[in-house]
Coordinates of C-alpha atoms in Angstrom, one line a residue:
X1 CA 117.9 76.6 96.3
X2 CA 118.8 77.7 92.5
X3 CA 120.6 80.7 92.0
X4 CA 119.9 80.7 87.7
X5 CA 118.2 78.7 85.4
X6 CA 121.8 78.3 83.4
X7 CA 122.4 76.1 86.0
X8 CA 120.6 72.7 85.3
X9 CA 120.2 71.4 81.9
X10 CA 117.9 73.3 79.4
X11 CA 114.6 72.3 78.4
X12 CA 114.4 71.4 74.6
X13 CA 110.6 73.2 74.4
X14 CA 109.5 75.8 76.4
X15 CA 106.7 74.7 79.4
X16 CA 104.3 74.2 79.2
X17 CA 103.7 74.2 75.3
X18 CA 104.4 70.6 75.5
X19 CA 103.0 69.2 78.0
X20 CA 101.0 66.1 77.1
X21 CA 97.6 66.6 78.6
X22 CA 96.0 63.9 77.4
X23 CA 98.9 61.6 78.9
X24 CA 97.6 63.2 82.4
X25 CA 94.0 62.2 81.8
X26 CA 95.4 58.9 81.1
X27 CA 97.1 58.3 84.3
X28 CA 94.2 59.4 86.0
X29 CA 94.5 63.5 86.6
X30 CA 90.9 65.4 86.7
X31 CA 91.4 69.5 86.3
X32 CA 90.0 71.6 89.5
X33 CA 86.9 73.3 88.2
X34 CA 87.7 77.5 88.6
X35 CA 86.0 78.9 91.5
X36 CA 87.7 82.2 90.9
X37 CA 86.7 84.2 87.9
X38 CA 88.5 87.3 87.5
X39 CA 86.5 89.9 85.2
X40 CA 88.2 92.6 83.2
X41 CA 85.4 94.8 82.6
X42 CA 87.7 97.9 81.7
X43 CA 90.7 98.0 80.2
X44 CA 91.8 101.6 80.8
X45 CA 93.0 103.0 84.0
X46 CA 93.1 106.7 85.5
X47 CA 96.3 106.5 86.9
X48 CA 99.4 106.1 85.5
X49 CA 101.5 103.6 87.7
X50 CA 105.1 102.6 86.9
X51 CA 105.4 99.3 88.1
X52 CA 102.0 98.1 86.7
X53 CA 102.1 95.1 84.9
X54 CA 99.2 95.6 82.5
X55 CA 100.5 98.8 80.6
X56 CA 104.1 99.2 81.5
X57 CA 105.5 95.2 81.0
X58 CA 106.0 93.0 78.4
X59 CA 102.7 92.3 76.9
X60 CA 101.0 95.4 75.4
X61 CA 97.7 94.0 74.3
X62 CA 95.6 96.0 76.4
X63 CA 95.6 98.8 73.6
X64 CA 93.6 96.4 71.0
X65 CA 90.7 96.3 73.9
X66 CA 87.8 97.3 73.8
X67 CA 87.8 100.1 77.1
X68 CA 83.9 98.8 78.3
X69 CA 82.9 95.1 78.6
X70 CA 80.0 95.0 76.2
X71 CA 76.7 94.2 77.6
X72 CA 76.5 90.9 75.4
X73 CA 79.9 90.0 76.6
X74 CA 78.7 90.5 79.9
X75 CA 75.7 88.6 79.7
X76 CA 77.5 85.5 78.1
X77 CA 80.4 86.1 80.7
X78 CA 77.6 85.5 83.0
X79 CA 76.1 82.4 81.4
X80 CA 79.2 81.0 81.4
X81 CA 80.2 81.3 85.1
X82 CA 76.6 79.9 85.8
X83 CA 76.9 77.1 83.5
X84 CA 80.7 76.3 84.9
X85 CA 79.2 76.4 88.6
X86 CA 76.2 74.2 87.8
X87 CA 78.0 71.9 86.2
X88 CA 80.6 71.2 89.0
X89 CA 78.3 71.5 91.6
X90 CA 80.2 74.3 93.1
X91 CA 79.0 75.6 96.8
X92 CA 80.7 79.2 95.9
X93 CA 82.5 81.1 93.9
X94 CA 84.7 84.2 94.0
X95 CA 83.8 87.5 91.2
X96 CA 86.2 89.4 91.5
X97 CA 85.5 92.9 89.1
X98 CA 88.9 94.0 87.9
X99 CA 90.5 96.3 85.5
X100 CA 92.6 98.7 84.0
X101 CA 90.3 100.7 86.7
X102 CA 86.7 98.4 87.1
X103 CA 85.3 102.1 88.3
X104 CA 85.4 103.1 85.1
X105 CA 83.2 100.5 83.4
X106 CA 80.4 102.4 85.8
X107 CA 77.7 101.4 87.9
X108 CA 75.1 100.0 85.4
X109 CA 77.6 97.3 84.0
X110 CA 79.0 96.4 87.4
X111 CA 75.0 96.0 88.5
X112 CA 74.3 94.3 85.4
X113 CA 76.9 91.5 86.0
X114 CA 76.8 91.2 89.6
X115 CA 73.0 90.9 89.6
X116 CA 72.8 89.0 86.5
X117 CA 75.8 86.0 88.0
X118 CA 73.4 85.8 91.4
X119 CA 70.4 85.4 89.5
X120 CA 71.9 82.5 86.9
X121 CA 73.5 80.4 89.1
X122 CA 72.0 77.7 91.3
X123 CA 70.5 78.2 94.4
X124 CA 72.9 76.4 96.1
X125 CA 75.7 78.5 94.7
X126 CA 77.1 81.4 96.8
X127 CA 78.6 84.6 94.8
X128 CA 81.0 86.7 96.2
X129 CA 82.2 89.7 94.7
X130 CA 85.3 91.5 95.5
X131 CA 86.1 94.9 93.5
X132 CA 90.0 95.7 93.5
X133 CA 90.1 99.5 92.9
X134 CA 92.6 102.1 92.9
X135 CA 90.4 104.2 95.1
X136 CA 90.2 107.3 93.0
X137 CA 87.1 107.4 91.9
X138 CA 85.8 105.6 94.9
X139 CA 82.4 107.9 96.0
X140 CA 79.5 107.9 98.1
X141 CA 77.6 106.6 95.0
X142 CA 79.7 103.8 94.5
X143 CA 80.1 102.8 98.1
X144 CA 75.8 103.0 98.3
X145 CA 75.9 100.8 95.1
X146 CA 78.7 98.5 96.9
X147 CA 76.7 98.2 99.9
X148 CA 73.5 97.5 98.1
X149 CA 74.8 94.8 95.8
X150 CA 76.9 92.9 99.0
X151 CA 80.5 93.9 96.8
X152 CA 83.6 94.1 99.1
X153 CA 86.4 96.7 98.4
X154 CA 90.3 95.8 98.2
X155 CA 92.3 98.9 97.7
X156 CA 95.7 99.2 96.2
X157 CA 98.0 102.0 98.1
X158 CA 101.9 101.7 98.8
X159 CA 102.4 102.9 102.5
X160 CA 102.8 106.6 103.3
X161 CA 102.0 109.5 100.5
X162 CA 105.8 109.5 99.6
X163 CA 106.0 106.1 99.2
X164 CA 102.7 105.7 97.5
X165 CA 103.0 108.4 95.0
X166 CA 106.9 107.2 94.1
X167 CA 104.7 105.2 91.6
X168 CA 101.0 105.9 91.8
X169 CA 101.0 108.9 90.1
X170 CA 98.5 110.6 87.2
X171 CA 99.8 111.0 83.7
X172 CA 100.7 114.9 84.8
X173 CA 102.8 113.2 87.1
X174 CA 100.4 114.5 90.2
X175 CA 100.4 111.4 92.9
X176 CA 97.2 110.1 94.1
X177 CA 97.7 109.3 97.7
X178 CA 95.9 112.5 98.5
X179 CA 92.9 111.1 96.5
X180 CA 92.8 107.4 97.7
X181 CA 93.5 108.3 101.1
X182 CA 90.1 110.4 101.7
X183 CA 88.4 107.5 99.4
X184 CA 89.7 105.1 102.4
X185 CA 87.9 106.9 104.9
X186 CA 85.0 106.9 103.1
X187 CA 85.1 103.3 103.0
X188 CA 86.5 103.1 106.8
X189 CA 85.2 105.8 108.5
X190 CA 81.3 105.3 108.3
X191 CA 79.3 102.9 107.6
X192 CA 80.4 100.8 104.7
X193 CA 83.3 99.6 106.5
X194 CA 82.1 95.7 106.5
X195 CA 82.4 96.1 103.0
X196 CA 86.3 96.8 103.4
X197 CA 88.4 93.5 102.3
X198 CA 92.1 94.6 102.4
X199 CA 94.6 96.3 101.1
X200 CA 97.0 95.9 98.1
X201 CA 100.8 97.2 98.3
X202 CA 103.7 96.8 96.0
X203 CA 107.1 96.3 97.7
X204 CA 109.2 98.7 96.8
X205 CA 112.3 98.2 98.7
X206 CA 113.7 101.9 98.4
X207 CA 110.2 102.7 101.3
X208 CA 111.0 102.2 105.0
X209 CA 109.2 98.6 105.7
X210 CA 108.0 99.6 109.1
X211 CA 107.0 103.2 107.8
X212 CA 105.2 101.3 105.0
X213 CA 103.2 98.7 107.4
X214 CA 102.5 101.9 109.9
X215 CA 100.9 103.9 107.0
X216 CA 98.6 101.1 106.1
X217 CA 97.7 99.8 109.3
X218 CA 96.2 103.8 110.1
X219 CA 93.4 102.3 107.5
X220 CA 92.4 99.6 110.0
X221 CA 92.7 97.0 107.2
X222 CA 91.3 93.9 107.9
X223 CA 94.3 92.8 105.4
X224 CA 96.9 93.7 103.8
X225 CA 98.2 92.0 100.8
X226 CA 101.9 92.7 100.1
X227 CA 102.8 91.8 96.7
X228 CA 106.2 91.7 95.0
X229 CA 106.6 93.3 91.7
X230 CA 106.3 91.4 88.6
X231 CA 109.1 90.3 87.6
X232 CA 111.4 87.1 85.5
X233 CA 114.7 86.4 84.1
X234 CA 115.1 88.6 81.1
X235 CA 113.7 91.4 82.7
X236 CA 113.9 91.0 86.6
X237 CA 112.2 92.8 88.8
X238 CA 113.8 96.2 90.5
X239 CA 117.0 95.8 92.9
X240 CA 116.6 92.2 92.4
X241 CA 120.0 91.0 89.8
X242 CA 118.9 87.7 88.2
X243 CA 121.0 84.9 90.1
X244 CA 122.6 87.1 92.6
X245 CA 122.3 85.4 96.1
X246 CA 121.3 88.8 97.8
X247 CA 117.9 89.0 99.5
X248 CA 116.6 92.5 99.3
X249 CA 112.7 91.7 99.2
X250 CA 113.2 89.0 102.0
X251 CA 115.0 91.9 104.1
X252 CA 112.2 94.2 103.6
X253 CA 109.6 91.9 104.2
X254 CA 111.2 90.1 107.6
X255 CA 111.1 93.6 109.2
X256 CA 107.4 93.8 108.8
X257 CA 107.0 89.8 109.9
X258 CA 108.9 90.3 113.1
X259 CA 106.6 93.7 114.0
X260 CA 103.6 91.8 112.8
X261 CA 104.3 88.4 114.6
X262 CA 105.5 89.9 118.1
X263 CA 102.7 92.2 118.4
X264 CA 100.1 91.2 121.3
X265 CA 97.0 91.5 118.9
X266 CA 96.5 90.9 115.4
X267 CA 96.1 94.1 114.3
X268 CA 95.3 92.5 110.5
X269 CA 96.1 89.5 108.3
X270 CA 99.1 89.6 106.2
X271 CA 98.0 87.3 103.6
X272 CA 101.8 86.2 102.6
X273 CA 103.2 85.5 106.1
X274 CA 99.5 83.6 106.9
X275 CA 100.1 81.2 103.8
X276 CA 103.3 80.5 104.4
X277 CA 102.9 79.8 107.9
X278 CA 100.1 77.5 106.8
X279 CA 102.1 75.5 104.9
X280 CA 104.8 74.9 107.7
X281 CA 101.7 73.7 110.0
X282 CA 100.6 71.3 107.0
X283 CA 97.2 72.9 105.7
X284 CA 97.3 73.5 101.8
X285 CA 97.9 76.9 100.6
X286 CA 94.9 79.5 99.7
X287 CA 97.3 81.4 97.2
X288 CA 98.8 81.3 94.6
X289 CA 101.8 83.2 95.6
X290 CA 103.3 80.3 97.7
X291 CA 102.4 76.4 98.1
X292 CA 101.5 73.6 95.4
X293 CA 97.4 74.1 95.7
X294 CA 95.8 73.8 92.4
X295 CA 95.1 77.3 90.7
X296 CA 91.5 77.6 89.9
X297 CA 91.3 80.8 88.3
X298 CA 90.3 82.1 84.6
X299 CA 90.0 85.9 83.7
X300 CA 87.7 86.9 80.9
X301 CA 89.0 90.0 79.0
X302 CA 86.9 93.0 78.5
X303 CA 86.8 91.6 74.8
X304 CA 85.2 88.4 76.3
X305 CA 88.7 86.0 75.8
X306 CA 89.0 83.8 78.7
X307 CA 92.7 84.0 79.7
X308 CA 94.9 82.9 82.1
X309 CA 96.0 85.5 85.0
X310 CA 97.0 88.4 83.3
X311 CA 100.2 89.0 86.2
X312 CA 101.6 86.5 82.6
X313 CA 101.3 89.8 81.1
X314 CA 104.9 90.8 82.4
X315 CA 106.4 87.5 80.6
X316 CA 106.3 88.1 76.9
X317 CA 104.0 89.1 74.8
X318 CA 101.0 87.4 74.1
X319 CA 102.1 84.7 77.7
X320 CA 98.2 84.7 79.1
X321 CA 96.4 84.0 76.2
X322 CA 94.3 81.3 75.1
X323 CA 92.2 80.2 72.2
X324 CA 89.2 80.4 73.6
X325 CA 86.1 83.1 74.3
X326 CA 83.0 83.6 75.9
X327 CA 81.2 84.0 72.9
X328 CA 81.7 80.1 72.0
X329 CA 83.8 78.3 74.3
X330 CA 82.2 76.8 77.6
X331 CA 84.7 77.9 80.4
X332 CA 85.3 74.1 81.1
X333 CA 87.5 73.7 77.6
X334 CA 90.0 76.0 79.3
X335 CA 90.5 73.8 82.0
X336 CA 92.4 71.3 79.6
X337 CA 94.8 74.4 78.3
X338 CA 98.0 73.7 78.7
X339 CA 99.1 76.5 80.7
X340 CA 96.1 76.0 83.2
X341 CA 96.7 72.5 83.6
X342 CA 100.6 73.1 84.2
X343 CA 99.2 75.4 87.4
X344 CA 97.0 72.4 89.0
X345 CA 99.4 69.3 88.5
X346 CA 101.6 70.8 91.6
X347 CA 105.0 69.6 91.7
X348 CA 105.3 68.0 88.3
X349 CA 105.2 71.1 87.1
X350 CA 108.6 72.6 88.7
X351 CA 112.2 72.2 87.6
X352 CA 114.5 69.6 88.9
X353 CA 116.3 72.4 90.9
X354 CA 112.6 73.1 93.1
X355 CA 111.4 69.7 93.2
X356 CA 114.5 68.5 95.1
X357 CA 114.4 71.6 97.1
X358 CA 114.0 71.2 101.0
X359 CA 111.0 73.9 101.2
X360 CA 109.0 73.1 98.1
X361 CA 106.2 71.9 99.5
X362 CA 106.3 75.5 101.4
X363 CA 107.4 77.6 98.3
X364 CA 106.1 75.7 95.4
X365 CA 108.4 77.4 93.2
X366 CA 106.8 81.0 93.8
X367 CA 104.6 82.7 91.5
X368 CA 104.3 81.3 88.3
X369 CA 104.8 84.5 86.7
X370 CA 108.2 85.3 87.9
X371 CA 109.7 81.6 86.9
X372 CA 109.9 82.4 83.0
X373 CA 113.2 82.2 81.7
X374 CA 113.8 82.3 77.8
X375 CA 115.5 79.0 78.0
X376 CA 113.1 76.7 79.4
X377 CA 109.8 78.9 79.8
X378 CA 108.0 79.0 83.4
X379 CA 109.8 75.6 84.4
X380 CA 112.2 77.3 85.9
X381 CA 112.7 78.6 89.7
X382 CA 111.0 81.8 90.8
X383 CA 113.8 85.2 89.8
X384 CA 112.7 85.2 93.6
X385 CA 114.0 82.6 94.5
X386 CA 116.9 83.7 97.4
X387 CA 114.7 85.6 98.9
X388 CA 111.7 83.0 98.7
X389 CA 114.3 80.6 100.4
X390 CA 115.4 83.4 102.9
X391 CA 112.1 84.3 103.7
X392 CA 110.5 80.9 104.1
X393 CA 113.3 79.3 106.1
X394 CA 113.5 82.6 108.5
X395 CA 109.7 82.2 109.3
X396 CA 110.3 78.3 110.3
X397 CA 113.0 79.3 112.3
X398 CA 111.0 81.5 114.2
X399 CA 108.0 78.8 114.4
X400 CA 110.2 76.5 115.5
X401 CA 112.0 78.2 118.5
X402 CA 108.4 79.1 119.7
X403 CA 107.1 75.9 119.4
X404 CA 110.4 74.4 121.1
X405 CA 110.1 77.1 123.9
X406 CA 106.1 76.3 124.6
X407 CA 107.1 72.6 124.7
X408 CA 109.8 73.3 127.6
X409 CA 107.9 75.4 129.5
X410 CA 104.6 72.8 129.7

């Protein structure tokens, strides 16, 4: 475990700017075709959220977008996806309509491309879509249009309405919990609740945990999606000191693991405790969060750039972009991008520190995001990293006692 990047010796170039993809071809690497394409299709939101990482971090580009996806940006985002799928042979893929707010874009454009993607593609290739939504807007008209056009809903709220609106508030400063809590039982309540797919919330370690994990499971979520906020070295995240060996998020989090695991039913998946629990029993990770499983994602800006995951947006300015865009670049020429390469080639792309770590097959040096450092770009450990380490090891320990006990008593 690492407590600071000013602890191993510094990189001469930042990574992965240097890394020498063609060397990796040589030796034999192939890049994972993406089978997640995340769409931007508006780049303004309705709410006014302090910890988001699209208008309140680092990288401010959102404000040269255009606010709609054009409809021949859609209709080449969608050629593009077709043409990726057909050319890997892919079984499925994952759409998943994101924003800013996607609501705003409307319900012509999200028709248009969710229609237009199921119609290109081969026969053989499933589409699922997935819309991740602040829930504000979130109607009868849009859950008819959801339910027509087979779109599942994710949800981001933060627990109860204080904890919620602490940051999910309007520009007036009015919280929305109000709002997205009667939108969740529209989407719970009757009968568009197969098309519910989780929820999102954003630890915030000032909110009771258990409070937190009571308010959401009132939803009936079939998950929930705890995600830490965004976060690296120059700029860590909140009540996290850069290299201190204190575990607030791990402390929060535990609480919830411990009511979650000991409870006689599953009353939903908890996406972070699942992965990492699949990783101790040796499956590969689903996430990106945690593990060493290739990354294959792209996002295509509501400009029609094809980017890497925009959570880079809390880096430095200008962290997720790439050359390329829809307009003339096939989606397979980002595959050879640095930066998407240096999230598929595993463990050769972690610092000494992680790769002689004891749980880095488990951790996989945490979020790519939160490992930039000024000194040595993302090869560096997570800003995460204590409670990563605390986290992890405290979830085999509890594994491991079980398994141990169920031995002895058979």
């Amino acid at each position: 475990m690492l407590g600071s990047p000013d602890s191993e010796p510094l990189l001469t170039q930042e990574f992965p700017e240097f890394l020498d993809v063609d060397a990796l071809l040589a030796d034999g690497w192939k890049p994972f075709a993406f089978q997640q394409f995340i769409l931007k299709i508006h780049s303004r939101c309705d709410l006014s959220c302090r910890h988001c990482y699209v208008y309140e971090m680092a990288d401010q580009s959102w404000r040269e977008q255009p606010r709609r996806m054009s409809d021949a940006v859609a209709d080449r985002t969608i050629e593009r996806i077709a043409e990726h799928a057909g050319r890997h042979n892919l079984p499925e893929v994952d759409i998943i309509l994101h924003g800013g707010e996607p609501l705003l874009a409307g319900p012509e454009l999200i028709s248009r491309l969710v229609r237009g993607i199921r119609g290109a593609v081969d026969t053989g290739t499933r589409v699922n879509v997935n819309i991740q939504t602040n829930g504000v807007r979130l109607d009868e008209s849009f859950l008819r249009l959801f339910d027509s056009l087979e779109i599942r809903v994710g949800v981001s709220v933060d627990g109860d309405e204080e904890s919620h609106d602490r940051h999910r508030r309007f520009a007036d400063g009015r919280g929305s919990h109000a709002l997205v809590s009667a939108s969740l039982r529209r989407l719970t309540e009757g009968p568009y609740h197969r098309l519910f797919s989780g929820l999102l919330c954003t630890v915030d370690v000032r909110n009771d945990p258990l409070r937190t994990y009571e308010a959401l499971l009132e939803f009936d979520p079939p998950a929930i999606d705890f995600l830490l906020p965004h976060g690296n070295w120059p700029a860590p995240p909140p009540f996290r000191e850069a290299g201190s060996a204190a575990t607030p998020y791990a402390d929060w989090l535990i609480q919830i693991f411990d009511r979650w695991y000991e409870s006689p039913v599953l009353q939903t998946e908890i996406r972070m405790f699942q992965e990492i629990l699949r990783l101790l029993l040796g499956s590969p990770s689903r996430a990106e969060t945690v593990g060493l499983s290739p990354v294959r994602m792209v996002v295509i800006e509501t400009d029609g750039r094809i980017q890497q995951s925009d959570i880079l947006k809390s880096a430095y300015p200008g962290a997720p972009q790439t050359p390329l865009h829809v307009l003339r670049d096939p989606l397979d020429r980002a595959l050879l991008h640095p930066s998407i390469v240096a999230r598929q080639i595993g463990e050769l792309a972690l610092s000494p520190a992680c790769r002689s770590c004891e749980i880095v097959s488990t951790c996989g040096g945490g979020l790519y995001a939160h490992r930039y450092s000024q000194n040595s770009g993302f090869a560096t450990p997570s800003v995460y990293c204590p409670d990563l380490y605390r986290l992890i090891t405290y979830i085999a320990a509890r594994c491991a006692r079980d398994m141990a006990r169920l031995r002895g008593a058979g």
